[in-house]
Amino acid sequence: MTTTLEVAHESSATLNPVTAMLPEQPEGLLLVLAQRVRDSVCAADQNLGHLEEELLRGGHEVFRQMLEKAAQQKADAAPPLCPHCQNKLSRLSAGHWTTLQTRFGSIRVQRVRGYCRRCRKWRFAADAVLGLPEEGTQSPAVQEMAALTVSKMPATEAEQVVERLAGVKISAATLGRAARQQGQRAQRQREQLDQKMSTPEGRAQQDRDLQLQLPLEPFTLVIELDAWNIRERDDWGRSDTLRAQGQEPSRWHWAYGGTCFRLDHRGQSAGGRPVILSRGYVMTRGGVDALKEQLWAQAMRHGLGRANEVLIVADGAVWIWNLAGDRFPGARQRVDFYHVSQHLWAVAHTLHAQDDTAARAWVEPLLAKLKADKGCEVITELEQLQARLEGARAVAVQKEVSYLQSHRERMDYGRARPKGEPLGSGAMESTCRQYQCRFKRTGQFWSQTGDEALLCLETFRRNGRWTLLFPHAQALAPSKN
Ligand SMILES: [Zn+2]
């Protein structure tokens, strides 16, 4: 629904409201710009790139002035309501100037200030129509640029990229702060959306919002889980204290992730590579319980409860199978084929430490048996083998036998291929690697609040929710990677 603001302007009888948006002396500005373009055309050593640059830089002043006028008109038309709770503001006073950072440079806008009795705070009524965060001076486009770049690269690099691509200088500190604010906003929205998933109305609403059309035919919902670690500096400056208490300060913490998708929702890329068309992601520093609740909500969004089968695929980590049994009872469980094969290879190398060819000759028939759903035969063979060994070799093989026994029911690889199901959790592992590219750079440290905010921002984008944060970015299609 679009509502219209009552935009007033002085001397409306004489001034055309559209031409009123033009900058002062538009012809002068455009002439200067045209002259620069002309100079660039004449310069033998300049190419199309130089022309693009001239127009981007030169156009900024035209757009900046137009934006300033338009922003002022919007601010003037804002009803005197609290931008946070919609309560009527009292003790209004006009003429409060502020400088805003926009994608065309700084603009100055006057706002009306009033007191909100409900929030017990002074508020600017125009902040809602301008899309400004509380006490923030970055325009929505700048907020988005910060969110998009800082969730991909360190803020110092983001500063350079923003300056090159957008032609606007915003400091690394401002970008970092703005990105964290947006991440925290994304976290609050995620919590609300996840809560809504426990009510039928909330679910129906999100189905419509995401345009998730659930198929009439029975489908399988696949859930993959994995974790990676992140370096934080929560205990910085406390290392000596902690050591004195007998604790080694811990800098590495787990980030937990999950993804879910419908099996029938996989297509092929132009090159024939299988791709997943619709997929939900979770990534959190908030611990296994946070992952559990977020993943459940995400799985509900993608058809849990309506799927006739749920398949969970992951490596052998104990927390994963505890979570799976707890939150997704009845789901079929599959341990990642590659991880299991690594355990068989470990036995092969124990038996044939110096001989790769012999190790391969030993392991390959067993891998073939695994793929043919004969995991039990593999375990029996290893048990018989282990009984014939002694000492360290017996111990080493026993360890692998125990691993396989504990996953006996999760090695149903024979049914994977005919049904088009994944043998392993490679999709989630590659997602984790993508997150790590950003969050695990050399010499980088994070704080828990900072990294959770940025993780949430990146996950919002992957889940096609970017426009919930930045409604102006409708053109940015949700990521399909
Ligand atoms: Zn209020």
mmCIF file of C-alpha atoms in Angstrom, residues 37 54 105 150 154-155 165 181 198 200 216 264-265 309 313 315 346 366 429 454 467 475:
data_model
loop_
_atom_site.group_PDB
_atom_site.id
_atom_site.type_symbol
_atom_site.label_atom_id
_atom_site.label_comp_id
_atom_site.label_asym_id
_atom_site.label_seq_id
_atom_site.Cartn_x
_atom_site.Cartn_y
_atom_site.Cartn_z
ATOM 1 C CA VAL A 37 32.967 15.746 -20.689
ATOM 2 C CA GLU A 54 33.585 12.717 -15.055
ATOM 3 C CA GLY A 105 27.734 13.822 -0.467
ATOM 4 C CA VAL A 150 31.558 -4.318 5.663
ATOM 5 C CA PRO A 154 37.301 -5.131 6.519
ATOM 6 C CA ALA A 155 36.058 -1.551 6.964
ATOM 7 C CA LEU A 165 32.497 2.779 -6.856
ATOM 8 C CA GLN A 181 23.893 -0.888 13.581
ATOM 9 C CA SER A 198 5.333 -20.484 15.799
ATOM 10 C CA PRO A 200 -0.096 -20.297 11.756
ATOM 11 C CA LEU A 216 1.322 -30.437 -3.969
ATOM 12 C CA ASP A 264 12.666 -30.977 -5.751
ATOM 13 C CA HIS A 265 13.803 -27.392 -5.725
ATOM 14 C CA GLU A 309 10.392 -36.579 4.679
ATOM 15 C CA VAL A 313 23.146 -34.491 6.534
ATOM 16 C CA ASP A 315 29.632 -34.707 9.675
ATOM 17 C CA ALA A 346 42.826 -43.715 8.364
ATOM 18 C CA LEU A 366 35.078 -50.873 1.187
ATOM 19 C CA GLU A 429 30.674 -26.741 4.158
ATOM 20 C CA LEU A 454 27.673 -8.940 10.712
ATOM 21 C CA THR A 467 14.856 -5.392 1.200
ATOM 22 C CA ALA A 475 16.117 -4.183 -7.542
#
